[in-house]
Coordinates of C-alpha atoms in Angstrom, one line a residue:
Chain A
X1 CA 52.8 -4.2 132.9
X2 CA 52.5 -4.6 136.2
X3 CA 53.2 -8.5 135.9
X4 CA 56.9 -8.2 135.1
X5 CA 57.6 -5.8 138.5
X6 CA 56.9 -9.1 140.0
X7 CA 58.1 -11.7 137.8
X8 CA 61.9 -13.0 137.2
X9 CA 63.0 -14.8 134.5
X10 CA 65.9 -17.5 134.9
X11 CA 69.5 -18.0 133.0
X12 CA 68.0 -18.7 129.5
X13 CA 65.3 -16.0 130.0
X14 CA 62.3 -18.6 130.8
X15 CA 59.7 -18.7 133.3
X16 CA 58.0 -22.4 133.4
X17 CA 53.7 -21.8 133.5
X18 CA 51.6 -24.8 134.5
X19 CA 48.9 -24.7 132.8
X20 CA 45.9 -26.0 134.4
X21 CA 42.4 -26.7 132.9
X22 CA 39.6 -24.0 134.8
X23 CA 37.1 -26.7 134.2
X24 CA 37.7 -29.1 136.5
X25 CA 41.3 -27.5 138.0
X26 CA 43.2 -30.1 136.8
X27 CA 46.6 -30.0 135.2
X28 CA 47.3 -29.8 131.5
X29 CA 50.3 -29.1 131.2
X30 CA 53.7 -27.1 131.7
X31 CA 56.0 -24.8 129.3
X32 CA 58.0 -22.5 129.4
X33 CA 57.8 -19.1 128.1
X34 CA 59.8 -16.2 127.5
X35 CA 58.8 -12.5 127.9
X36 CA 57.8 -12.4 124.8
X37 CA 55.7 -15.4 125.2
X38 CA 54.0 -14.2 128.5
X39 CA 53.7 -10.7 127.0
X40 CA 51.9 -12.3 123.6
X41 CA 50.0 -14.8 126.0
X42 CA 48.3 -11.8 128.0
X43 CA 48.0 -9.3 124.8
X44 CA 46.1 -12.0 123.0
X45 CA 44.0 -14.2 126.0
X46 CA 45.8 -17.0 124.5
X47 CA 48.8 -19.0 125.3
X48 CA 52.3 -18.6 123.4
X49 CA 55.0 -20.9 124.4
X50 CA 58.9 -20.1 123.5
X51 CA 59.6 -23.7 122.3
X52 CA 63.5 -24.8 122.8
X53 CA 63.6 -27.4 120.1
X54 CA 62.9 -24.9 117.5
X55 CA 64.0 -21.5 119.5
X56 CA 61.1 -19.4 118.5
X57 CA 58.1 -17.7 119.7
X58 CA 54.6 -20.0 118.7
X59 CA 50.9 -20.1 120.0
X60 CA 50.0 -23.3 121.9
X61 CA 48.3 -25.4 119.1
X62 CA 49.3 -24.0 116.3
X63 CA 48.9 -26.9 114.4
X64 CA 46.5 -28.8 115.8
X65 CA 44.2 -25.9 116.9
X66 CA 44.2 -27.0 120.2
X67 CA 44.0 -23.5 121.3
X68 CA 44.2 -22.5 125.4
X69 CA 41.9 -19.6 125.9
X70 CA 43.4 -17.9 129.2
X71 CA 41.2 -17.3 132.3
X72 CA 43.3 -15.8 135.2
X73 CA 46.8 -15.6 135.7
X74 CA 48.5 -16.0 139.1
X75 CA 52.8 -16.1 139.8
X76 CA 54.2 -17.9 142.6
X77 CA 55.8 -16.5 146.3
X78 CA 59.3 -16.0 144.4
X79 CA 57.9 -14.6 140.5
X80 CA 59.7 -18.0 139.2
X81 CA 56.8 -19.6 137.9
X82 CA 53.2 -19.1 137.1
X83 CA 50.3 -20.6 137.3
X84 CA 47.2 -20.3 134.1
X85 CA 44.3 -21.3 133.9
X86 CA 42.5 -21.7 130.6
X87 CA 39.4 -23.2 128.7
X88 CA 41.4 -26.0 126.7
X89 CA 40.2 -26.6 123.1
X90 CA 39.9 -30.2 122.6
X91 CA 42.8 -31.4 124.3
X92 CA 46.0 -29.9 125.4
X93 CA 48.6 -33.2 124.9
X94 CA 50.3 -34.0 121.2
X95 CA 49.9 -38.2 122.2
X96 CA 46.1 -37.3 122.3
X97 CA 45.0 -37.0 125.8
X98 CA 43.2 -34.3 127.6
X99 CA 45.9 -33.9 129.9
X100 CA 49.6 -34.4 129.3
X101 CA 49.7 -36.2 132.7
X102 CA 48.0 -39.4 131.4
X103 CA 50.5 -42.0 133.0
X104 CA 50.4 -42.6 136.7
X105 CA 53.7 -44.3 138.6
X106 CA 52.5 -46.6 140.8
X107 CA 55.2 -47.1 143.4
X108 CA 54.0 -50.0 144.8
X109 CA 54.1 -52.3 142.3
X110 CA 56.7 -50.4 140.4
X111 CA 54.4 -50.0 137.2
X112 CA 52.7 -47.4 134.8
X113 CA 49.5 -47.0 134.2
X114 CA 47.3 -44.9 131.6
X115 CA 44.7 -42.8 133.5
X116 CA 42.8 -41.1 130.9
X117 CA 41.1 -42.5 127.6
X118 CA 42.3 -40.9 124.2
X119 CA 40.4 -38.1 122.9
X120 CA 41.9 -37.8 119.7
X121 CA 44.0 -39.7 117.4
X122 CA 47.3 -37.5 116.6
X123 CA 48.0 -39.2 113.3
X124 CA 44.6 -37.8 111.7
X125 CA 45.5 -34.2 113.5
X126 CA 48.7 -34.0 112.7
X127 CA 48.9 -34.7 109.1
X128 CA 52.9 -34.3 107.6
Chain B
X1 CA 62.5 -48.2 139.4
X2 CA 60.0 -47.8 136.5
X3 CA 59.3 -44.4 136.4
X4 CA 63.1 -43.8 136.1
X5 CA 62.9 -45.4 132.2
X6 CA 60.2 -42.8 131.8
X7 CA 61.3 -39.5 132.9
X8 CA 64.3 -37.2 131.7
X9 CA 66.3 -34.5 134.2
X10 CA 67.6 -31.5 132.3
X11 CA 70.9 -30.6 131.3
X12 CA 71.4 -29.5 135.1
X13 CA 70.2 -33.0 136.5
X14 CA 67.0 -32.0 137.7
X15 CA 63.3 -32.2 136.7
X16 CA 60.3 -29.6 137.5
X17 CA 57.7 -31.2 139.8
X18 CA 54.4 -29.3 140.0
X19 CA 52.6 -29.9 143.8
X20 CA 48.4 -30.6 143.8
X21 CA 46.5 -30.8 146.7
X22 CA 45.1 -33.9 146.6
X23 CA 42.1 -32.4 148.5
X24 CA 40.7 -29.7 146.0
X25 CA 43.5 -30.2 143.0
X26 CA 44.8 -27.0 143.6
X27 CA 48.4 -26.3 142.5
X28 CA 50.2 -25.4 145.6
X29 CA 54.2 -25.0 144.5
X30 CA 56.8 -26.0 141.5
X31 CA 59.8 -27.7 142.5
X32 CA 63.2 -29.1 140.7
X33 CA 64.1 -32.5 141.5
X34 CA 67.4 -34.0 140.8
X35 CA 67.2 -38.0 140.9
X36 CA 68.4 -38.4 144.4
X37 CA 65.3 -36.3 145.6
X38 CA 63.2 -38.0 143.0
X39 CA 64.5 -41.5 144.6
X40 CA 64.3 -40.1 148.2
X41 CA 60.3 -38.8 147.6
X42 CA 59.4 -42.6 146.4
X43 CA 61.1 -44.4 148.9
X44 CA 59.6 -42.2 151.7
X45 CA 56.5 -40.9 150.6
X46 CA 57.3 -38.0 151.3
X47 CA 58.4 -34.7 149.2
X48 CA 62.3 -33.7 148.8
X49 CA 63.9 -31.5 147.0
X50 CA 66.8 -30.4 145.6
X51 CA 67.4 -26.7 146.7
X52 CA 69.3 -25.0 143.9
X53 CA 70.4 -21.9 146.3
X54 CA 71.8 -24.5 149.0
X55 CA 73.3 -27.0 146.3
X56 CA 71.5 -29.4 148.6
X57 CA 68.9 -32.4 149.3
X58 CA 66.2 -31.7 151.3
X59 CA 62.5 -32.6 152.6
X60 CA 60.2 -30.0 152.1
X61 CA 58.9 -28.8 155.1
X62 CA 62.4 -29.0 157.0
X63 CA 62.1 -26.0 158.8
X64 CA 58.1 -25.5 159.5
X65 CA 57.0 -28.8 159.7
X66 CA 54.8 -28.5 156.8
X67 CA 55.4 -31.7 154.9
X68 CA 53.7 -33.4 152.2
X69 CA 52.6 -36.7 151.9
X70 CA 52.9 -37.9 148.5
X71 CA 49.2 -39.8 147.4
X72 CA 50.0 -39.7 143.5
X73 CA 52.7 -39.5 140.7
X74 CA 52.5 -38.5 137.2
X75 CA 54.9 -37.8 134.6
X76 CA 54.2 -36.2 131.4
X77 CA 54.1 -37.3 127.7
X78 CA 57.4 -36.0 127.3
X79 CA 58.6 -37.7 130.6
X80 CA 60.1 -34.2 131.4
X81 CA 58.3 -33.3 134.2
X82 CA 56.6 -34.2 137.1
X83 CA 53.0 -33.9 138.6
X84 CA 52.6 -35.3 142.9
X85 CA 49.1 -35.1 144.1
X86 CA 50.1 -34.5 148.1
X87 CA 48.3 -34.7 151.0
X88 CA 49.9 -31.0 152.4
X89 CA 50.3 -30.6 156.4
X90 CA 49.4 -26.8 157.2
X91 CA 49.9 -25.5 154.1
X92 CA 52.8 -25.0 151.2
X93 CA 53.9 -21.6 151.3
X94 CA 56.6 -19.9 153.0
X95 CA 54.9 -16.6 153.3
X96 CA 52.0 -18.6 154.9
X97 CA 49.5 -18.8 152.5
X98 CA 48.3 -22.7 151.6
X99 CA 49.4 -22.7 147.9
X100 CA 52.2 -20.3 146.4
X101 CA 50.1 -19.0 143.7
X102 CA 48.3 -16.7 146.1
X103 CA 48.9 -13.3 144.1
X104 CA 46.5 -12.9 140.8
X105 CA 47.4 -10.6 137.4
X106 CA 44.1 -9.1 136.7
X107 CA 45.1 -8.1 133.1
X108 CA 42.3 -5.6 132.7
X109 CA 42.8 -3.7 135.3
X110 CA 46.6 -4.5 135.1
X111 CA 46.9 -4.8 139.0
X112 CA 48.1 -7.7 141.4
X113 CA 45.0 -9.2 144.1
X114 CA 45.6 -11.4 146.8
X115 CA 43.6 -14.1 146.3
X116 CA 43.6 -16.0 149.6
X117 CA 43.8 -15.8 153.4
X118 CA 46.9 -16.0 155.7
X119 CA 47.3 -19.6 157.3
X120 CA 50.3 -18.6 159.5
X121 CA 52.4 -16.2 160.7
X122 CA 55.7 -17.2 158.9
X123 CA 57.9 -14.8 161.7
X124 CA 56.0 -17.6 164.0
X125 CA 57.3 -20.4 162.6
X126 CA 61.0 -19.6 160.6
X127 CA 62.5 -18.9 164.2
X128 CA 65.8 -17.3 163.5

């Protein structure tokens, strides 16, 4: 695959993907994938994330279903990173929000603010 | 500062910072930021960096000119990375191109497109 001539992965084998909505171009969010994961991710049209915390191989949403269908796929100036952007089902953040970018610093009164409204409740989607 | 209690660096002191074009929300570049270069973007308004090949602080742009003023901060739900909405002078990208995601994987063809034009003529500006 073409894609891995000019890709590099780092130390622990990851390249970080932000992974932005195609909708309105906006940020979902940003993982980090292995080749496995980016060689699943394009194989399927949907993204797989190598998460740390569990140190395996997993589709983005595998439990909630929040599934990211992938639209085009771009790598930066140095293959370190790359860039995808997907049709999000539902919502791409665990806390509920569209976006896992919901909180703004604002600098000048040293404060946070929520920027987005809830789109789901997690407790309901993510039953133990 | 606030947005210190929110956000985690990694176990190398540093924290990815994805870079949007305030304009048209594009992603231009991804960045690590340890918490001086964190501090140092804040109190300026201004991006900095901390370049991992030069073990060093930095503004980006330190060379070419081609700063960016920072217009927005978010963190994510995780607090483990970074999102600044920038206000970019010229444009982002080293090999002169306005975002560093300028090469696309078209999958189905499994080739690499350029998907923009030239800004500047980097052997113009990075005078040796």
């Amino acid at each position: 695959m073409q894609l891995f001539d000019n890709i590099k992965f780092d130390d622990k084998g990851l390249i970080p993907a932000v992974i932005v909505n195609v909708a309105d171009n906006r940020v979902l969010t940003l993982c980090f994938m292995n080749r496995d994961a980016v060689d699943k991710t394009i194989e399927t049209g949907k993204v797989h994330v190598f998460r740390r915390s569990q140190n395996r191989l997993m589709i983005k949403g595998e439990t909630s279903g929040h599934t990211q269908l992938v639209e085009e796929v771009f790598f930066d100036c140095e293959g370190k990173s790359l860039v995808l952007k997907v049709k999000q089902n539902v919502a791409a953040c665990h806390a509920g929000y569209m976006s896992c970018y919901y909180r703004k610093y604002n600098s000048s009164t040293d404060s946070i603010e929520i920027n987005e409204e809830k789109i789901f409740d997690p407790e309901k989607t993510y039953k133990t």
